[in-house]
PDB file of C-alpha atoms in Angstrom:
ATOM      1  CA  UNK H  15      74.504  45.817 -26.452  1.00  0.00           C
ATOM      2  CA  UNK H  16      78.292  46.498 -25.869  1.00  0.00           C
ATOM      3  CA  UNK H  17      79.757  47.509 -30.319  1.00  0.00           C
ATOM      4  CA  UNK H  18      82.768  44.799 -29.256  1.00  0.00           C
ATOM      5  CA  UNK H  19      80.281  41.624 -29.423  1.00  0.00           C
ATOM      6  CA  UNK H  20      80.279  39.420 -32.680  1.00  0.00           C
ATOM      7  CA  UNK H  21      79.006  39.079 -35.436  1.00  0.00           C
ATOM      8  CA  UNK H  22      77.542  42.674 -36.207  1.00  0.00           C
ATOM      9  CA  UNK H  23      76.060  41.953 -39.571  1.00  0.00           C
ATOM     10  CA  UNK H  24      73.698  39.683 -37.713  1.00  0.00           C
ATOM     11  CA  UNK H  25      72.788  41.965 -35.166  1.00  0.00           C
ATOM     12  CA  UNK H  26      72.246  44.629 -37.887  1.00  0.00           C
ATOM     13  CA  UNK H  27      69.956  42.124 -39.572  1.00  0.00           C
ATOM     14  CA  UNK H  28      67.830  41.307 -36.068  1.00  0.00           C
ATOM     15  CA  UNK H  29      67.634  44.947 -34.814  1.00  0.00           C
ATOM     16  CA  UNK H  30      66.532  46.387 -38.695  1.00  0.00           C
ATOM     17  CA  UNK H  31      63.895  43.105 -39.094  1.00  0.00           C
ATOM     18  CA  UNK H  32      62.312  44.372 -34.976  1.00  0.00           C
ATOM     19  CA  UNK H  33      61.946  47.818 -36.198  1.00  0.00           C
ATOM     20  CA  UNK H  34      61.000  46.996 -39.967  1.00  0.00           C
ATOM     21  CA  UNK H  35      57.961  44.961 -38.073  1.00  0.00           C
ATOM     22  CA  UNK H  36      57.344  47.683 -35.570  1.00  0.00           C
ATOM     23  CA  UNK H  37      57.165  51.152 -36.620  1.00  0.00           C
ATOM     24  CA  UNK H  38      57.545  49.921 -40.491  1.00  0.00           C
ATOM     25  CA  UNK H  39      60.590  50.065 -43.505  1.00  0.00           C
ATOM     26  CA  UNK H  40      59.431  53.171 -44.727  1.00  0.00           C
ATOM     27  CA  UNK H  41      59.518  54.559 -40.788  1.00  0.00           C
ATOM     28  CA  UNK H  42      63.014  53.452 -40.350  1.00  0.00           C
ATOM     29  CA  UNK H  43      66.701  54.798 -40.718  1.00  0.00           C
ATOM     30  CA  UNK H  44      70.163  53.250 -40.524  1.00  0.00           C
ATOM     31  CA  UNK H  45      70.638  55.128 -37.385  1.00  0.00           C
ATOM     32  CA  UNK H  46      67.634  53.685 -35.699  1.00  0.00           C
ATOM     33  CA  UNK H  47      68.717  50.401 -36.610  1.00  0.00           C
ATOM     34  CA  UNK H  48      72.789  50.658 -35.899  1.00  0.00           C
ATOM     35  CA  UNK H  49      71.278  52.177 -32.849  1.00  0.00           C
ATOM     36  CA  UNK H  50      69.196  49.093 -31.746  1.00  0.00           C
ATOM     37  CA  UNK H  51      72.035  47.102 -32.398  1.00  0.00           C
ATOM     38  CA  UNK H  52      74.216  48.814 -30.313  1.00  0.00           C
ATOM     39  CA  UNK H  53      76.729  50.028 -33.767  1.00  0.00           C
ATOM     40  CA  UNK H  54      77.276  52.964 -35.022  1.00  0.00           C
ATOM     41  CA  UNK H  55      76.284  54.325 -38.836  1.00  0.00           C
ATOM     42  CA  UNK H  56      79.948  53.979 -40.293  1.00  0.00           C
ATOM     43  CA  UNK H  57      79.568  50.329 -39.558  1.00  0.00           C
ATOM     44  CA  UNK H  58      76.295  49.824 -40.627  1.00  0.00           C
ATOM     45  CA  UNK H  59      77.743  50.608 -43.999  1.00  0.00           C
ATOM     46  CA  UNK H  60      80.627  48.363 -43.459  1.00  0.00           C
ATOM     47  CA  UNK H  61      78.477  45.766 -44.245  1.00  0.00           C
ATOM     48  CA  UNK H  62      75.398  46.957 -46.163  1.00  0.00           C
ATOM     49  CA  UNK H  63      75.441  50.254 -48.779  1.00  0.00           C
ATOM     50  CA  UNK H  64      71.371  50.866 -47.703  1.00  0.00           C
ATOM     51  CA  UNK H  65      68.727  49.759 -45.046  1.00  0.00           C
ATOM     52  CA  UNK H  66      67.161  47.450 -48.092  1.00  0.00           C
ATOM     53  CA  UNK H  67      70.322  45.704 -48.385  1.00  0.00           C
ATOM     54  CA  UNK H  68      70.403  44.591 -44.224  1.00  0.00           C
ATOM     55  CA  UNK H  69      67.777  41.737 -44.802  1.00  0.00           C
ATOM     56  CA  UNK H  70      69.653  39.981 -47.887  1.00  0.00           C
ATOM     57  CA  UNK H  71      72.812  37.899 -46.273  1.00  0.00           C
ATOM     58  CA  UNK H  72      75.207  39.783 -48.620  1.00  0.00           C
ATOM     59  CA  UNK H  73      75.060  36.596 -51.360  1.00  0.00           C
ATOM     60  CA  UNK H  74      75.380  34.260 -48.347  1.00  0.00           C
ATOM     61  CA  UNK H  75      72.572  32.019 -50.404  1.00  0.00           C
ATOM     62  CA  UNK H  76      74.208  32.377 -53.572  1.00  0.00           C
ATOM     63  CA  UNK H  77      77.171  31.462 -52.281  1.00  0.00           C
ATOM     64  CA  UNK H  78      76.739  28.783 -50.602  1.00  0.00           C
ATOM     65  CA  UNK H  79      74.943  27.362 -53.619  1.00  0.00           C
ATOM     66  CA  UNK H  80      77.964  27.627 -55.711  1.00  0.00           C
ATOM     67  CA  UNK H  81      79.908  25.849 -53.803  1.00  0.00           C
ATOM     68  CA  UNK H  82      77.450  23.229 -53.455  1.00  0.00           C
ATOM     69  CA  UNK H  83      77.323  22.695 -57.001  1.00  0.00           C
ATOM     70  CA  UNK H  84      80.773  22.589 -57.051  1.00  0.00           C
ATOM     71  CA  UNK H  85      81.385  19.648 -54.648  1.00  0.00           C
ATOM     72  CA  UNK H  86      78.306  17.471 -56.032  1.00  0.00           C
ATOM     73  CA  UNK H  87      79.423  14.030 -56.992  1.00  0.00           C
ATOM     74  CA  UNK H  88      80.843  14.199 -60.689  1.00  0.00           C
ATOM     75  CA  UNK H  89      78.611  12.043 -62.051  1.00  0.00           C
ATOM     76  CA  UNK H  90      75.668  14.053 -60.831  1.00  0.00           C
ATOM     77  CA  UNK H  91      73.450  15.412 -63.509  1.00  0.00           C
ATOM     78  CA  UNK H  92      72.831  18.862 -63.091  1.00  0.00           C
ATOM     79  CA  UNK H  93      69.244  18.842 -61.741  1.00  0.00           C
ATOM     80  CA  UNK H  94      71.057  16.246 -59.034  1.00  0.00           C
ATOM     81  CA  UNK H  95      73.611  18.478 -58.690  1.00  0.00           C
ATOM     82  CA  UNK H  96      71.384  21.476 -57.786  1.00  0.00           C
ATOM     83  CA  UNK H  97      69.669  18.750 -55.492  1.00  0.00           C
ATOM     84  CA  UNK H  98      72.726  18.358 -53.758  1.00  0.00           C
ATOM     85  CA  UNK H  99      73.452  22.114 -53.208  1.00  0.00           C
ATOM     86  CA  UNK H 100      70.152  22.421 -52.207  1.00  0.00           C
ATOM     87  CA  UNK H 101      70.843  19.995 -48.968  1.00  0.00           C
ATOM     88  CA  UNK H 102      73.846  21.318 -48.227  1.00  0.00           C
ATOM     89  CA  UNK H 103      72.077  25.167 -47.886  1.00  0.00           C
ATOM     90  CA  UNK H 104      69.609  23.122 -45.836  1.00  0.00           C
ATOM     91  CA  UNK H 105      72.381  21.732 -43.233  1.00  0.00           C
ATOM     92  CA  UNK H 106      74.313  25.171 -43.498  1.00  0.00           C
ATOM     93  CA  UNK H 107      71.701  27.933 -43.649  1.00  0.00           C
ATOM     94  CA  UNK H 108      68.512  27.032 -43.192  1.00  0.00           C
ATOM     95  CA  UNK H 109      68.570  25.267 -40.160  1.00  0.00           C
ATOM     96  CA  UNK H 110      66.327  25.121 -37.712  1.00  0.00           C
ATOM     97  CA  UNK H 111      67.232  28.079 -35.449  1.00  0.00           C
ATOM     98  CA  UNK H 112      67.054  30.633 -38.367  1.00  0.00           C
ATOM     99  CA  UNK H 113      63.409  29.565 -39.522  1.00  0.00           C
ATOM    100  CA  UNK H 114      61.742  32.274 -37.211  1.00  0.00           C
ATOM    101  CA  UNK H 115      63.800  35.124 -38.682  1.00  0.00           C
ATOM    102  CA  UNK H 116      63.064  33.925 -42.001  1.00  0.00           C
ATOM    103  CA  UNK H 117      59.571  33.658 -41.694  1.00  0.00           C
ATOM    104  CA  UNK H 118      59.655  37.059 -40.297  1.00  0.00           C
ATOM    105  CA  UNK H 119      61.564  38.152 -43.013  1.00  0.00           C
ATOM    106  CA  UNK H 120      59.338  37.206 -45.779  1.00  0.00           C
ATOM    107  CA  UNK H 121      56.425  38.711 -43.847  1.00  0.00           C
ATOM    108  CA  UNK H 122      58.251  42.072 -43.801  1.00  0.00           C
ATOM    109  CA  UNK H 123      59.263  41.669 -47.876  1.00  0.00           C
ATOM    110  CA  UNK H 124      55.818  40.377 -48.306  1.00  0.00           C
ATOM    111  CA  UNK H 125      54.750  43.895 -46.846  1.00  0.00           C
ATOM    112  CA  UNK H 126      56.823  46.077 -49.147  1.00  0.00           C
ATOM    113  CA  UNK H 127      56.690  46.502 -53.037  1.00  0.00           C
ATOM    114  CA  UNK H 128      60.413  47.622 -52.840  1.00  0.00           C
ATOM    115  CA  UNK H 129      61.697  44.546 -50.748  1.00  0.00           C
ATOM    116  CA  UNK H 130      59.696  41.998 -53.026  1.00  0.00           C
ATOM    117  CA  UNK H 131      61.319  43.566 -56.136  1.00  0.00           C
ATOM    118  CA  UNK H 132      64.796  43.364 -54.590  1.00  0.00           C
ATOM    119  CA  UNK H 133      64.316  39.576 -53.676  1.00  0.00           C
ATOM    120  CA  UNK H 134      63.297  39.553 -57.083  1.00  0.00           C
ATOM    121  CA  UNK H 135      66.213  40.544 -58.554  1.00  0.00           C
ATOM    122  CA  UNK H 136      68.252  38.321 -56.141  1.00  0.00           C
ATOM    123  CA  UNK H 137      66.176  35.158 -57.100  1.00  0.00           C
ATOM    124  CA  UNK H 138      67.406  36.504 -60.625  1.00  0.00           C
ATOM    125  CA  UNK H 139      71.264  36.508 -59.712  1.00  0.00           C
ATOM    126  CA  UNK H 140      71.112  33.225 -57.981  1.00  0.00           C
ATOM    127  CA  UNK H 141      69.762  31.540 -61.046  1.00  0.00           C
ATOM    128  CA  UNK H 142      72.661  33.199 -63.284  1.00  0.00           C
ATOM    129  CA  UNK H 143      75.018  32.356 -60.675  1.00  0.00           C
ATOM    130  CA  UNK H 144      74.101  28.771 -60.786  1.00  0.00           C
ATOM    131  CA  UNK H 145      73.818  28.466 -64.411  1.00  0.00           C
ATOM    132  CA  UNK H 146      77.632  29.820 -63.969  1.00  0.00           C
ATOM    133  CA  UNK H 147      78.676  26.807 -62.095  1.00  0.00           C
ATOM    134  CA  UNK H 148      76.794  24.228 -64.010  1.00  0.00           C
ATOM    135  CA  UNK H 149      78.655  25.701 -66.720  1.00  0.00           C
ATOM    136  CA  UNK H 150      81.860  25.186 -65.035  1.00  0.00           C
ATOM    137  CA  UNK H 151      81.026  21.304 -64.523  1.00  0.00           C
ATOM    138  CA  UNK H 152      81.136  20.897 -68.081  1.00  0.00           C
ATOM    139  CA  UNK H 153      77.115  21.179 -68.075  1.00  0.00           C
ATOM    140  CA  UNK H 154      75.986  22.550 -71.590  1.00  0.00           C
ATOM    141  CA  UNK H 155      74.300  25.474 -71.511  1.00  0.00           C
ATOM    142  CA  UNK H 156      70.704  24.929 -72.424  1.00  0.00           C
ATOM    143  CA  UNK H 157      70.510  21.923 -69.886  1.00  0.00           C
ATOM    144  CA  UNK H 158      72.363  24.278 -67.553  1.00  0.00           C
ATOM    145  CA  UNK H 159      69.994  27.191 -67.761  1.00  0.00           C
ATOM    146  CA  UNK H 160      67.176  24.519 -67.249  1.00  0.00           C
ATOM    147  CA  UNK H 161      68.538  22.514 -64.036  1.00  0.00           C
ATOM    148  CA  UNK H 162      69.137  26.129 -62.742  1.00  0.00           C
ATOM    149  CA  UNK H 163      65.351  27.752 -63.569  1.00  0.00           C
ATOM    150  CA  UNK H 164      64.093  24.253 -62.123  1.00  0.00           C
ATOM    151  CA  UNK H 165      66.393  24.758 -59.226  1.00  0.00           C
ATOM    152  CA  UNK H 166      65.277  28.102 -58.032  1.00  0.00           C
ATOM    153  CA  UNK H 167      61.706  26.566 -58.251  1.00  0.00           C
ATOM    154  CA  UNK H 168      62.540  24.037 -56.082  1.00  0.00           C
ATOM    155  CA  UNK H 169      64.314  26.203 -53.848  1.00  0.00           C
ATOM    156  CA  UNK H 170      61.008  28.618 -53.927  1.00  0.00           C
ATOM    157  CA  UNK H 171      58.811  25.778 -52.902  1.00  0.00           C
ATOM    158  CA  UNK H 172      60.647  24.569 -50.341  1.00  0.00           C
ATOM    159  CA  UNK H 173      61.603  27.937 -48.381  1.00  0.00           C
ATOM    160  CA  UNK H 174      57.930  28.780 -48.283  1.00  0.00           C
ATOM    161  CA  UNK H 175      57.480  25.331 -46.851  1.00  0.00           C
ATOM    162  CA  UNK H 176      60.201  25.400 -44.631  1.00  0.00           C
ATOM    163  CA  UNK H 177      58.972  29.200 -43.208  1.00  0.00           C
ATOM    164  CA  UNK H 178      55.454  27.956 -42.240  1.00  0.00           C
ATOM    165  CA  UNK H 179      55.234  27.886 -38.892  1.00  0.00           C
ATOM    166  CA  UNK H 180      53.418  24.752 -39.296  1.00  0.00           C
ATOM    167  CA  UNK H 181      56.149  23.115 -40.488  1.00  0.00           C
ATOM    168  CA  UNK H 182      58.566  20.793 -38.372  1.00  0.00           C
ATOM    169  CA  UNK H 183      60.286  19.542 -41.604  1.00  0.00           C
ATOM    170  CA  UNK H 184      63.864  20.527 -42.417  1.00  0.00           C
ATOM    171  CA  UNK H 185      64.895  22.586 -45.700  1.00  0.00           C
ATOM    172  CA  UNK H 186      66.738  19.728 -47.538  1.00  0.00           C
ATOM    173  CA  UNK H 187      63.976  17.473 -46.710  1.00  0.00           C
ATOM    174  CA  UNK H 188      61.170  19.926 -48.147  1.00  0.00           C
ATOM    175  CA  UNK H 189      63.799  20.429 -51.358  1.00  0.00           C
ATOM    176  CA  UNK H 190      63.701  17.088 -52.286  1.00  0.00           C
ATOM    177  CA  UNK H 191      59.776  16.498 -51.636  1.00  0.00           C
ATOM    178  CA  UNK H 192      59.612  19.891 -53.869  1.00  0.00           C
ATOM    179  CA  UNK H 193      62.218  18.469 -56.368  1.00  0.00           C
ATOM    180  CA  UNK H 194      60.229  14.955 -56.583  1.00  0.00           C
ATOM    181  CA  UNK H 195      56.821  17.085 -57.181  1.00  0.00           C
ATOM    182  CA  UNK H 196      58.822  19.636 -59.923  1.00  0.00           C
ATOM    183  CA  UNK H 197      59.772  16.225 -61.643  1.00  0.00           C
ATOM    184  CA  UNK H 198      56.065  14.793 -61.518  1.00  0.00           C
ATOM    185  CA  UNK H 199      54.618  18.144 -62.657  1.00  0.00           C
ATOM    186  CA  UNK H 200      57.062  18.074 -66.030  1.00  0.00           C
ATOM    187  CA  UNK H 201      56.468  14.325 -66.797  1.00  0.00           C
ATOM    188  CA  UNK H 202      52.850  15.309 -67.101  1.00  0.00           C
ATOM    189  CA  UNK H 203      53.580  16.392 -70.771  1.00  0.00           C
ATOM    190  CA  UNK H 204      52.899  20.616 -70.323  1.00  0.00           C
TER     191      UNK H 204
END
């Protein structure tokens, strides 16, 4: 692969998740996997400070959440508003022609104690960073904190859904069915 072609984060990503999956994370270097890709170590960490950081989109997620909360309708409560971010990551991220990566990827975090406490600590930042822009629609705080807890649920739910190979459904679609059960499960009185 010619170091001119696009998009080398991606190609970083694809060429780390192949060897992650065939000689194992612990196994692999950044030169291995700038290698594969056809890059070179300095740009490797262009993009990503370590070979943990390669299978996290650089806050693509988070990002994309944000802004989705920000362009809700106005008079969207804030669990509605998190709805509506939710579909918009489903028609910009998750689409249908990145579901076999991800489900690859979550096999390979699945696999390592040091990947599943990173995504950990991610699922922690994109709570905070949507409690951040509830807060910025003039959403109080506690209600805030809430839609966003609820939200990352939801969001939970509906990725593992939306990774089964099984699964023909798209990611806004499952978020909603997810949302719908979240809101059953809390009526219930727990």
């Amino acid at each position: 692969m010619a170091r001119w072609q696009p998009d080398a984060p991606g190609r970083l990503a694809a060429a780390a998740l192949d060897l992650f999956e065939e000689q194992g994370y612990e196994n692999t270097t950044v030169i291995e996997i700038a290698e594969r890709a056809g890059l070179t170590k300095s740009t490797f960490f262009r993009y990503f400070p370590d070979k943990r950081e390669v299978l996290f989109g650089r806050g693509t997620v988070t990002g994309l959440l944000v802004e989705g909360i920000a362009s809700a309708p106005p008079t969207a409560g804030p669990l509605d508003t998190v709805a509506d971010a939710l579909d918009a990551l489903g028609r910009t991220f998750f689409t249908h022609d990145r579901r076999e990566f991800s489900g690859r990827r979550q096999a390979v975090l699945n696999a390592h104690t040091e990947l599943r406490e990173r995504e950990a600590l991610k699922r922690i930042d994109l709570t905070a960073s949507m409690i951040e822009a509830l807060n910025r629609r003039g959403v109080p705080s506690l209600s805030a904190r809430v839609a966003a807890n609820l939200g990352t649920l939801v969001w939970e739910i509906a990725y593992d859904r939306w990774i089964d190979t099984d699964n023909t459904e798209g990611f806004g679609r499952l978020a909603r069915q997810a949302l719908a059960e979240v809101r059953a499960a809390g009526a219930l009185g727990y």
